[in-house]
Each structure stands twice: as structure tokens, then as C-alpha cells.
Coordinates of C-alpha atoms in Angstrom, one line a residue:
X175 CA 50.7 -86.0 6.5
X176 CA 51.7 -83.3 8.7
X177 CA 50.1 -83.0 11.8
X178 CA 50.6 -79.7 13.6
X179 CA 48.0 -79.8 16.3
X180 CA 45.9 -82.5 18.3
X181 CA 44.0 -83.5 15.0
X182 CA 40.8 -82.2 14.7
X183 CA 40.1 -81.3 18.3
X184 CA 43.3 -79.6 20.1
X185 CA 43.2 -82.8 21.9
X186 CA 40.8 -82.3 24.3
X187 CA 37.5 -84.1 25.5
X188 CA 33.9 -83.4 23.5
X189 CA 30.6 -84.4 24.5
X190 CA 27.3 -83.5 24.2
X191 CA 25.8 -80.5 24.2
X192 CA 23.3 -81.5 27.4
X193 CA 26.6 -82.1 29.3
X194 CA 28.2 -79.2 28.1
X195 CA 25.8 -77.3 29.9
X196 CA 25.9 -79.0 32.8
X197 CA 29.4 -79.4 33.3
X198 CA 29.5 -75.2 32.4
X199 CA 27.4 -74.1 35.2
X200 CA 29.4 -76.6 38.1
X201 CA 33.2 -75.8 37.3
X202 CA 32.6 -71.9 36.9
X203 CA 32.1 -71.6 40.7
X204 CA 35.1 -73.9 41.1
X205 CA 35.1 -72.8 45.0
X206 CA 38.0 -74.4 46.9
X207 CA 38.6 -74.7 50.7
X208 CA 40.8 -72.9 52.8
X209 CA 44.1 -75.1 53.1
X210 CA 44.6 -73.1 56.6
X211 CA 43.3 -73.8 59.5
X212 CA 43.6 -70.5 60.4
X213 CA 43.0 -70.5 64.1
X214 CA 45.1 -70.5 67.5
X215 CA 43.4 -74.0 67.8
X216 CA 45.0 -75.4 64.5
X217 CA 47.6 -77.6 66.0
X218 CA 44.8 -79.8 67.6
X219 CA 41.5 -78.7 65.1
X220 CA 41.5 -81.1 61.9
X221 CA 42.4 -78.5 59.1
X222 CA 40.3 -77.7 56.0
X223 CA 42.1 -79.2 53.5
X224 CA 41.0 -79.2 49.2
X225 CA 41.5 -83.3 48.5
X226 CA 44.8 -82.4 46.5
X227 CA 46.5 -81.2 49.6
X228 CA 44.5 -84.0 51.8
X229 CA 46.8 -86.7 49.5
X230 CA 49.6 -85.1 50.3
X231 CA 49.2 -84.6 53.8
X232 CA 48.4 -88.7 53.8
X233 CA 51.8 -89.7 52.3
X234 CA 54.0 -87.4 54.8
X235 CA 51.7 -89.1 58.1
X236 CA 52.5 -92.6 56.5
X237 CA 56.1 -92.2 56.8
X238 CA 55.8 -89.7 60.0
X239 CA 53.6 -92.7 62.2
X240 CA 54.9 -96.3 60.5
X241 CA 53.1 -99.2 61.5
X242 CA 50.5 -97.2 63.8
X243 CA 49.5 -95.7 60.1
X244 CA 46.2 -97.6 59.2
X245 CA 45.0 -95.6 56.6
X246 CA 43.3 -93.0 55.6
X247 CA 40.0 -91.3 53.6
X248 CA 39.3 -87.5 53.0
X249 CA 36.1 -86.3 54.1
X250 CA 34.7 -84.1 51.6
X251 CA 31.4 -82.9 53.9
X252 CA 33.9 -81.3 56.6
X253 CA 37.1 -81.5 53.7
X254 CA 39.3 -83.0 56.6
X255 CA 41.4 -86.1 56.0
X256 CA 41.0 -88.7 58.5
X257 CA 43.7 -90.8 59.4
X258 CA 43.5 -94.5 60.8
X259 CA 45.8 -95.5 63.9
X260 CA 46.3 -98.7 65.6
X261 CA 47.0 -97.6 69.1
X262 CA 49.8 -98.4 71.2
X263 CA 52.3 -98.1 74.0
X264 CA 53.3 -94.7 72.7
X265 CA 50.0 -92.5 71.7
X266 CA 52.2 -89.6 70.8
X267 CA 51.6 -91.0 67.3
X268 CA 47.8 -89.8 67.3
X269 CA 49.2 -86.3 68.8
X270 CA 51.6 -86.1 66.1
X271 CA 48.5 -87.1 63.2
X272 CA 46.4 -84.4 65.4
X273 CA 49.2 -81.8 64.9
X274 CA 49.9 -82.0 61.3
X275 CA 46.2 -81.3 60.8
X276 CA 44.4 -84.8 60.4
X277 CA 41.3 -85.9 62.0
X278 CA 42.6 -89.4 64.0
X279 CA 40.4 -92.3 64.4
X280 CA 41.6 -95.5 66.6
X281 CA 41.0 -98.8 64.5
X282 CA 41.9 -102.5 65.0
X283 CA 43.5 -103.7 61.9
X284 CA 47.2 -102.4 61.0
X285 CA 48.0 -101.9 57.2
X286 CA 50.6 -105.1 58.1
X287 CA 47.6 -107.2 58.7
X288 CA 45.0 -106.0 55.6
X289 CA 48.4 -106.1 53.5
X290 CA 48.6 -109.8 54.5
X291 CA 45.1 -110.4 53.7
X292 CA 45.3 -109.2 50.3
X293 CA 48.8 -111.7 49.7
X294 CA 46.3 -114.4 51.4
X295 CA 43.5 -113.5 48.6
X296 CA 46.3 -113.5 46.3
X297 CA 47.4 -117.3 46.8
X298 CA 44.0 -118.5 47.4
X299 CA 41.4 -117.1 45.6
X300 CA 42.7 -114.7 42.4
X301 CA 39.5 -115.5 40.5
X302 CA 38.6 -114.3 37.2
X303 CA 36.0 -111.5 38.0
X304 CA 36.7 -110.7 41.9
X305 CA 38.5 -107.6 43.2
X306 CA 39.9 -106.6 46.4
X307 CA 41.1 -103.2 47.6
X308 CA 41.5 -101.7 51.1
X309 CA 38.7 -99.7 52.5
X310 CA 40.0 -97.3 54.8
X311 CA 36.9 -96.0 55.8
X312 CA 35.6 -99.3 57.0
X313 CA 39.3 -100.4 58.6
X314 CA 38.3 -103.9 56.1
X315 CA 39.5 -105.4 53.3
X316 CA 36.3 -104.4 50.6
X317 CA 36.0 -107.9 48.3
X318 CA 34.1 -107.6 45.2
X319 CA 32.9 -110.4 43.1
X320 CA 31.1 -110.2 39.6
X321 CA 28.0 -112.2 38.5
X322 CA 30.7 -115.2 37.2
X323 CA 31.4 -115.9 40.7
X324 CA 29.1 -118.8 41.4
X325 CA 29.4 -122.0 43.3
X326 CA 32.7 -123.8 43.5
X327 CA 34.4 -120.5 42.7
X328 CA 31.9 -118.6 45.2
X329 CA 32.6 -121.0 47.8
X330 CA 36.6 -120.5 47.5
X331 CA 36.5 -116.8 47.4
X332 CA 33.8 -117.1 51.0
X333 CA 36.0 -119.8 52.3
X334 CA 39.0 -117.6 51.7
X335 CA 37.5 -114.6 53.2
X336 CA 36.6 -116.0 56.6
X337 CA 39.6 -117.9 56.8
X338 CA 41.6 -114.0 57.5
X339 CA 39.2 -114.1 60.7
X340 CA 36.3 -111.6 61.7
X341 CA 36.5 -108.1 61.0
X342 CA 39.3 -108.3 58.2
X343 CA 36.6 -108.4 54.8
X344 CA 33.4 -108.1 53.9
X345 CA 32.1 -109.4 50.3
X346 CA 29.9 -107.8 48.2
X347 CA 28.2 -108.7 44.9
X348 CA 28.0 -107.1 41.8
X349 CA 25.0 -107.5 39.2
X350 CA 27.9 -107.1 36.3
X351 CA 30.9 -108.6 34.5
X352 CA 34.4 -107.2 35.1
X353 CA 35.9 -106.7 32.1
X354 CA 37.7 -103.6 30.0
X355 CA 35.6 -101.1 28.8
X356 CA 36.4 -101.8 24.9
X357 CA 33.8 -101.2 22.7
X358 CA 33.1 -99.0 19.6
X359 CA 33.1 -95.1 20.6
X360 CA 34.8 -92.3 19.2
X361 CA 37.5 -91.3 19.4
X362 CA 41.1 -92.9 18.7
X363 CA 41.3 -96.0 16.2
X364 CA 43.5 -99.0 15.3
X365 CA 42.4 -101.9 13.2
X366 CA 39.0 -102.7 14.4
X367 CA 39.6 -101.2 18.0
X368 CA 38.5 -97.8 19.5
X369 CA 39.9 -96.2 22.4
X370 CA 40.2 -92.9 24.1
X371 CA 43.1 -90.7 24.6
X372 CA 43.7 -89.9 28.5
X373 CA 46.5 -87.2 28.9
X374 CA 48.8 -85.3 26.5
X375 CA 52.2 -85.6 27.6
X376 CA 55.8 -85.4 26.9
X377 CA 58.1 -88.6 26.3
X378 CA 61.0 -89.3 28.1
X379 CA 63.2 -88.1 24.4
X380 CA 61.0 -84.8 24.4
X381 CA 58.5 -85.9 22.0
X382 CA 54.5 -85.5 22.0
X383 CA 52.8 -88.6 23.5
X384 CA 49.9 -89.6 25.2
X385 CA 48.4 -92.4 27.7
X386 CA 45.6 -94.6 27.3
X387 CA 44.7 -97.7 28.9
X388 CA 47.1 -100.8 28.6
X389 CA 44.7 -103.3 26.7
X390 CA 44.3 -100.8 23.9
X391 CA 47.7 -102.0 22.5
X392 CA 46.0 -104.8 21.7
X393 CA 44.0 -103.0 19.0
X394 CA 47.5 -102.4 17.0
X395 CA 50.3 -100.6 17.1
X396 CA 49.3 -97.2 14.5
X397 CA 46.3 -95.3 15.6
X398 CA 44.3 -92.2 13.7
X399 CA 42.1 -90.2 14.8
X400 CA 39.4 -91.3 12.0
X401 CA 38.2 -94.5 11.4
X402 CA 40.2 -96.4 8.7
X403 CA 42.5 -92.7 8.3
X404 CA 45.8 -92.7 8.4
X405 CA 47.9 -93.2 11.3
X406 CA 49.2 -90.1 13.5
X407 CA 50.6 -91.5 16.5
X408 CA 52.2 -95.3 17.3
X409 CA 52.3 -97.2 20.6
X410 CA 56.1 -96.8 22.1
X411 CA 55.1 -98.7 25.7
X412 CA 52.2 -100.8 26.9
X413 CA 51.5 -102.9 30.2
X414 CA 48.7 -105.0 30.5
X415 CA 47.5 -107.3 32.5
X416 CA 50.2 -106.9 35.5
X417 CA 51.4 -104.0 37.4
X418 CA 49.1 -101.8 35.5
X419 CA 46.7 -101.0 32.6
X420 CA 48.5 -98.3 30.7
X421 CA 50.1 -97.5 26.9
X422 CA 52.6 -94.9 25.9
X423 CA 51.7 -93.6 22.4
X424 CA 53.7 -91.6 20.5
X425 CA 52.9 -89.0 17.7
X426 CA 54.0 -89.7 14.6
X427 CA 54.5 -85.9 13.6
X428 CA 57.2 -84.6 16.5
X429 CA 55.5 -80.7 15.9
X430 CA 52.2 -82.0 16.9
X431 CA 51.3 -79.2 20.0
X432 CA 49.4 -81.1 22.7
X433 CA 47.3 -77.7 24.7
X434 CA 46.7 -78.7 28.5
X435 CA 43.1 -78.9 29.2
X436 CA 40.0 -81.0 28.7
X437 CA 37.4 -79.6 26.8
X438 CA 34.0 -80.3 28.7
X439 CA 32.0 -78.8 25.8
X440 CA 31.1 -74.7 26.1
X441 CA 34.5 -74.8 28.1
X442 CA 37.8 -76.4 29.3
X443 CA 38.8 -77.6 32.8
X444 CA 43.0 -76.5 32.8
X445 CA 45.0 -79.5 33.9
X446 CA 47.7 -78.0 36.3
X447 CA 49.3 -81.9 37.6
X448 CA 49.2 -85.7 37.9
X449 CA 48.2 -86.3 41.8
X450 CA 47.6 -89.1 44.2
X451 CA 43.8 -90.4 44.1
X452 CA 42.8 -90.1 47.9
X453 CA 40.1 -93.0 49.5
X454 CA 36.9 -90.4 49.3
X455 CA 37.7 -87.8 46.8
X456 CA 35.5 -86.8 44.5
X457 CA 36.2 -87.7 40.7
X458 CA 35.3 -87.2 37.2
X459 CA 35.3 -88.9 34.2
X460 CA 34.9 -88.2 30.5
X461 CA 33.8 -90.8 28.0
X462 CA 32.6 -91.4 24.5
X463 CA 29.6 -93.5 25.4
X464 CA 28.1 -92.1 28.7
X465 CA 30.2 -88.3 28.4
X466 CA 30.6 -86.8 31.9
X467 CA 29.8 -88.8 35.0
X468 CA 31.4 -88.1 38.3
X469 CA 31.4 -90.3 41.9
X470 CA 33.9 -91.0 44.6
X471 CA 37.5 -93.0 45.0
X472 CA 36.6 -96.2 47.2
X473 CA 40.0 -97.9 47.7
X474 CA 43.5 -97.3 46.5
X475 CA 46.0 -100.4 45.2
X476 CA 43.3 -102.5 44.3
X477 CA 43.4 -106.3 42.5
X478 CA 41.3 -106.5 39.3
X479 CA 41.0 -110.5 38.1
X480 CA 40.1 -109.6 34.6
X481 CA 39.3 -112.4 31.8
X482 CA 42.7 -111.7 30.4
X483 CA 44.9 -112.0 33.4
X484 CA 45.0 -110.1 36.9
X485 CA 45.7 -106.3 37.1
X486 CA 47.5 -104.8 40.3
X487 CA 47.8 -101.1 41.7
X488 CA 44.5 -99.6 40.4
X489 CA 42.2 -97.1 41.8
X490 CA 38.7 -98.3 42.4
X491 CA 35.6 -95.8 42.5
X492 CA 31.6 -95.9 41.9
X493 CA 32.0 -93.9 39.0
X494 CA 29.9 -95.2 36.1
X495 CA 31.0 -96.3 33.0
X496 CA 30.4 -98.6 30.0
X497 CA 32.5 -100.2 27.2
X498 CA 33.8 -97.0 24.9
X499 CA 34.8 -94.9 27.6
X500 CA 38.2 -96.8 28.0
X501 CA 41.5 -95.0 28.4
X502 CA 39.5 -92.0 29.2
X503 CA 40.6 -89.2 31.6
X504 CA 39.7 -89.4 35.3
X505 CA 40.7 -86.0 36.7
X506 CA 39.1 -83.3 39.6
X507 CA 37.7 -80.4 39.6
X508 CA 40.6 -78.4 40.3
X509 CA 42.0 -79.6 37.9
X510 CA 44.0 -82.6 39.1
X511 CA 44.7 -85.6 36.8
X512 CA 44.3 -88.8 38.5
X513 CA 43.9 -92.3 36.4
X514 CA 43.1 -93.5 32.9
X515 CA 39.8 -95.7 32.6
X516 CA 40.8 -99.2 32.7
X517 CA 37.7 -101.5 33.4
X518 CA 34.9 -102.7 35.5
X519 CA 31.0 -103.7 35.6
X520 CA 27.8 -102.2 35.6
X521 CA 26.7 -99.2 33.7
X522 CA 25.4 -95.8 33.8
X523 CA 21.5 -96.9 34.9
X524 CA 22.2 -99.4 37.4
X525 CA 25.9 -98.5 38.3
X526 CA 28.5 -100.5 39.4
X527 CA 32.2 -100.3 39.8
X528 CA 35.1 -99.3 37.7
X529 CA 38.9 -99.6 38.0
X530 CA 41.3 -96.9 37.0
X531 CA 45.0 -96.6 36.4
X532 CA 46.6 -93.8 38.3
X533 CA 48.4 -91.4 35.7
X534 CA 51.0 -91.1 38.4
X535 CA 52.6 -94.5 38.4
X536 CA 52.3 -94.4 34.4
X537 CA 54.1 -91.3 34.5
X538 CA 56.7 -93.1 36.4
X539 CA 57.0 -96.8 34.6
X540 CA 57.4 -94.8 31.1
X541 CA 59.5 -92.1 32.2
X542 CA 56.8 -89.1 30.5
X543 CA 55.8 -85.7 32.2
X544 CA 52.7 -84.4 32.3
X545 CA 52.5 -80.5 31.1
X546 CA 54.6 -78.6 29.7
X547 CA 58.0 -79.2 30.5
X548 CA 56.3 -80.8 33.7
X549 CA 58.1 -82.8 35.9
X550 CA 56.9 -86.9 36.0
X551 CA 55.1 -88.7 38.4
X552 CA 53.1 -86.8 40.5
X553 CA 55.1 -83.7 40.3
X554 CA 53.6 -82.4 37.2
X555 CA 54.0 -78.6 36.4
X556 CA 51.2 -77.3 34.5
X557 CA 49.3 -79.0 33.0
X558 CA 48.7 -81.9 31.1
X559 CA 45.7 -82.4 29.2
X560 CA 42.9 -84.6 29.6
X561 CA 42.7 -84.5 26.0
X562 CA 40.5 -87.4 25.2
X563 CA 40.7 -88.3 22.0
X564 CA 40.6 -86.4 18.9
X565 CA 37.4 -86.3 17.0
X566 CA 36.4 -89.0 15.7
X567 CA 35.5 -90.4 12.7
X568 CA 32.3 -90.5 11.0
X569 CA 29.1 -88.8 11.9
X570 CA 30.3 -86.0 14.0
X571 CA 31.4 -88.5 16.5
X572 CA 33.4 -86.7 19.3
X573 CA 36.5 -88.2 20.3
X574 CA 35.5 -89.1 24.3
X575 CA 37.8 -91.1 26.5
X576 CA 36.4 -94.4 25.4
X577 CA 37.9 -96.7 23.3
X578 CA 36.4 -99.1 21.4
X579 CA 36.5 -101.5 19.1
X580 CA 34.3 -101.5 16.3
X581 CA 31.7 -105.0 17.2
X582 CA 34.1 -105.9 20.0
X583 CA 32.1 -104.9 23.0
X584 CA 34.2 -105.4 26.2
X585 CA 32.7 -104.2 29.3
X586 CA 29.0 -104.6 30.6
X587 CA 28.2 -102.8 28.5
X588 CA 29.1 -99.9 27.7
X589 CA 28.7 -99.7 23.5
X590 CA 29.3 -96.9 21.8
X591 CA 28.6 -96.7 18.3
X592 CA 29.5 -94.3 15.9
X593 CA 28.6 -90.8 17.6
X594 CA 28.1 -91.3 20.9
X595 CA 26.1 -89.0 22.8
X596 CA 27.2 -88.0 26.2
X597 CA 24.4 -89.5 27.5
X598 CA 24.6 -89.3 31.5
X599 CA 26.7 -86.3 32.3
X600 CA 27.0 -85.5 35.8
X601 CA 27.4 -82.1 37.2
X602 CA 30.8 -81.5 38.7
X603 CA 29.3 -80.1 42.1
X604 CA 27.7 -83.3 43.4
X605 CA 28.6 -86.9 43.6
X606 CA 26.5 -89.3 42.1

């Protein structure tokens, strides 16, 4: 069966009608910031950067200062980036961050010293259910353990924490269960496993792929974009747990054209390229059981101690999500592509936390490009496509970013049963 186009759905994202119309009214003003700072004063004023441009900024003052480099978080009230710096003998550093346009803040803790922390959580307390992720904005190591986390394994992880000394972590508690967001959704299927397609891309050979999250693999090799159809695209790579949560999937039909967009509903949001996700941004996310919800990146690098083994290098945010709305597309609203949906706890009336794979070291470890004829990690030419999923099967269900498996419910719960709505869509002008 010949498969000329992203089945069903030109490969992009569907949800509800409700958060059609929301998501319709937020990206059309699309405003962005002036990247200048356009005064006499710019060499010493912090600049008004879009978040994009604040990520980049960050990894050229992280090679620029070396060890003074703490960190650092964009601020999206003034859209500055603020960088961390451990003071020293020679403060030309912080005149050097105030030059290239970044706010500077003094802090205590090096990225040496919260780096060593982490190795120290590593070898002493790698729990299933705890997380741990630098928070730039608090200069601290931000711990997170789920509702497992009790007694003897409570006690370890506290033990653990004040043992790196005051000031280095806090702990906080989450009502949830970390786990991948597997459930039943709509959207790609394999065996009795449902997940959603993140980005369209190319393969290292030249053929049509896409990413989704790692754990999906485990659903089988041959997916389709109807449940119990036939196959149209095969898993070629797949990491999870590890140093990521992320699958290569090939389609089976090398015409297949792969557009570069993500269909919000009444409209599409154009992918342009796979960026960095910077400590503060604002982020979306499309999925098959909750559709559109949007909230902020909280650390970078972060730990995940899933039930199936421990998961390195992810991007943590408050953006909602339940199980379905794996392998979904996390992206901006400029059009940035920044992780996959890998996992987490909570849900979409209480919140919580979720984990997310950034597209740009997936890029990377498979060797795809994002776009056409883009180049790979984090240097993606135009566009790559957020195209969650096809449609999927059954009862008009629309192929979201969540994957699922049909009774196997992974996450707190996200559940998405045949035809999700989009239930909670945010608006892509605030942060939730």
C-alpha cells in the first residue's frame, strides 16, 4: 500500500475544535521582541532577546566565562536572559556577560559544585520515582520525588540531600507517579500500544522518518496509523531508558512527503528548527488526551528514575500532561522545536511535572535532520514538523502526540481512549 503523504493527516497535530479556537486567536499575533538593544547604552543594558536567541546567547557565555559560568534562565516578563556568576579575583567576567547583552546575577554555587551534587545523587540515592535537575533560577539543585518515595527510601533520598551541605538542594514532593505517558490515544499504533508522532524528519540515507519517544519501541517494531491497519513506517533506532527517551521510525513507503508544520486545528504553527530548551522559556505541547497545554522549562539535563530504569539528559517543565500524550511534540510559538514527551506525574487538573527529550540531542544520536534538507542537531533549516501523529483510527480519533497503548495506562494518568478530546488546551499567549 502506497503511501504518498503523511496518512490521513499531512502529518500534522489535530485536536479539538475548543482548542482550535483558542490556539487560533494566540499564534496569529505571534509578536516577537526586538533582538536589538538598540541603544548607545546596549553594551551595559541587558538586551531584549526572543528565548530562541536567549539559548544561544547562553551557550556562547558558557564557553566565553568557564568556571565563573553558573547558569542561566531567560526572563520572559523583561525577555532578558540572566546569567549566573560565581565571582572572583578577576570580575571582568561579569563585564564581559554585561557586554554580550545578559543580565548578571552573583551566586554561590559553581556549575562544578551542583554538577558534583548531581554524581553524588547519582551513587547514593538513584530511586525509582525521584528526579533531579539544576535550577538556575534558584542557584540549587531542584530534587523531586513522587508519592513512592516513602520511608526507608524517603529517608536515603533526605539523608542524601543534606549530606551536599546547605544551600546546594531543596526537595519537593509530588502528589503523582513518575512514569511514561503510555496509554491508549490516537494516533500512531503497534500491537496493543499507542503513541504519538513528534517531528517529521529526514534519515541520515535520505529517507522520510520521524521521532517519538524511546519507550514506544516497546510497543513493536511496524506501526500504522489505524488501529489494527497496516503498517506504514518501522522503528530503525530506539534509546530507552539511558541517555535518552527517543525512536527513529522510518516510513515504509520512501515517497511519503512529510509537510513542516503542526496543525493546531483552524491553522498550523510552521516549524522553522530544532533549538536548545532555555531554564524559563515558554513551551507548548500537543497531545491526544489533554490537546494543547502550554507552561514553562524548569531545568535542563535532568535525571528521571523511572520504573524501567533511569533516564539522563531530559528537559523538565510544569507543563501538563497525562498518559496518551507520549512522544508528542514540545515546540514554541515561534516556531522552535524543542523535545518529544517522554514522562512524568500529575495531570491536567492538579498538574504536576513532565520530562521531555530534547529533539536536538536525538537529532544528533541518529544522525536525522529536521526540515527539509535541514541540517541536524540544532541547526535545522526550515522546518520540521510537529506532525503528531496521523489520524487515528476509529471514531474520528485525531492522531495527537500521545501514544498509547490500548489498556496499558502508563502515566498518572493520562488515558486516552478512542477519540480523545483535546480537553485542556491552553492558549499560546500565557503560561499556565
Amino acid at each position: 500500500m502506497s503511501h504518498k503523504r503523511i496518512p490521513k493527516r499531512q502529518a500534522a497535530i489535530a485536536v479539538g475544535g475548543v482548542v482550535a479556537l483558542g490556539a487560533a486567536a494566540i499564534l496569529l499575533p505571534n509578536a516577537n521582541a526586538s533582538q536589538d538593544g538598540g541603544s548607545s547604552d546596549a553594551a551595559v543594558a541587558p538586551k531584549t532577546l526572543k528565548a530562541g536567541d536567549a539559548s544561544d546567547l547562553a551557550s556562547q557565555l558558557a564557553g566565553l566565562l568557564g568556571d565563573s559560568f553558573a547558569g542561566s534562565y531567560y526572563d520572559g516578563e523583561n525577555k532578558q536572559l540572566v546569567v549566573n556568576v560565581v565571582p572572583g579575583d578577576n570580575n571582568n567576567v561579569i563585564v564581559q556577560a554585561k557586554k554580550a547583552g545578559a543580565a548578571v546575577r552573583e551566586v554561590d554555587n559553581s556549575m562544578t559544585e551542583l554538577e558534583a551534587g548531581a554524581q553524588t545523587l547519582k551513587a547514593k540515592a538513584t530511586i525509582p520515582g525521584t528526579s533531579w535537575a539544576v535550577d538556575p533560577r534558584t542557584n540549587k539543585i531542584l530534587v523531586t520525588a513522587d508519592s513512592t518515595v516513602t520511608g526507608e527510601k524517603w529517608d536515603q533520598l533526605e539523608s542524601t540531600v543534606q549530606s551536599l551541605g546547605s544551600g546546594m538542594a531543596t526537595i519537593k514532593k509530588s502528589a503523582g507517579t513518575f512514569k511514561t505517558f503510555v496509554s491508549g490515544g490516537d494516533a500512531i499504533f503497534a500491537g496493543g500500544a499507542r503513541c504519538s508522532l513528534g517531528f517529521n524528519v529526514t534519515a541520515s540515507d535520505g529517507s522520510p522518518a520521524f521521532l517519538t519517544a524511546g519507550h514506544c519501541a516497546a510497543g513493536g517494531d511496524q506501526w500504522s496509523d489505524a488501529q489494527g491497519g497496516q503498517p506504514i513506517a518501522t522503528v530503525d533506532q530506539a534509546v530507552f531508558p539511558g541517555n535518552g527517551d527517543f525512536a527513529l521510525v522510518k516510513y515504509d513507503d520512501p515517497a511519503t512527503q512529510a509537510p513542516s508544520d503542526v496543525n493546531v486545528g483552524d491553522q498550523t504553527v510552521q516549524i522553522s528548527q530544532a533549538a536548545e530548551a532555555t531554564v524559563g522559556q515558554q513551551v507548548f505541547r500537543m497531545g491526544s488526551t489533554t490537546g494543547l497545554a502550554d507552561g514553562q522549562v524548569l531545568g535542563l539535563n535532568a535525571t528521571v528514575n523511572y520504573p524501567e530504569g533511569t533516564v539522563t539528559g531530559l528537559i523538565q517543565t510544569n507543563v501538563c500532561a497525562e498518559p496518551g500524550d507520549s512522544g508528542g511534540s514540545m515546540f514554541t510559538q515561534d516556531g522552535l522545536a524543542i523535545g518529544l514527551t517522554s514522562g512524568g506525574s500529575g495531570d491536567c487538573t492538579s498538574g504536576g511535572e513532565t520530562f521531555f527529550q530534547p529533539v536536538t540531542t536525538a537529532l544528533e544520536a541518529v544522525g536525522a535532520t529536521l526540515g527539509e534538507g535541514g541540517a541536524g542537531a540544532g541547526d535545522q533549516a526550515s522546518g520540521e514538523e510537529a506532525g503528531a501523529g496521523e489520524q487515528g483510527a476509529g471514531d474520528g480519533q485525531d492522531a495527537g502526540a500521545g501514544q498509547e497503548a490500548g489498556g496499558q495506562d502508563a502515566g498518572d494518568g493520562q488515558d486516552a481512549g478512542n477519540g480523545q478530546e483535546a480537553g485542556t488546551g491552553s492558549e499560546l499567549t500565557e503560561t499556565h
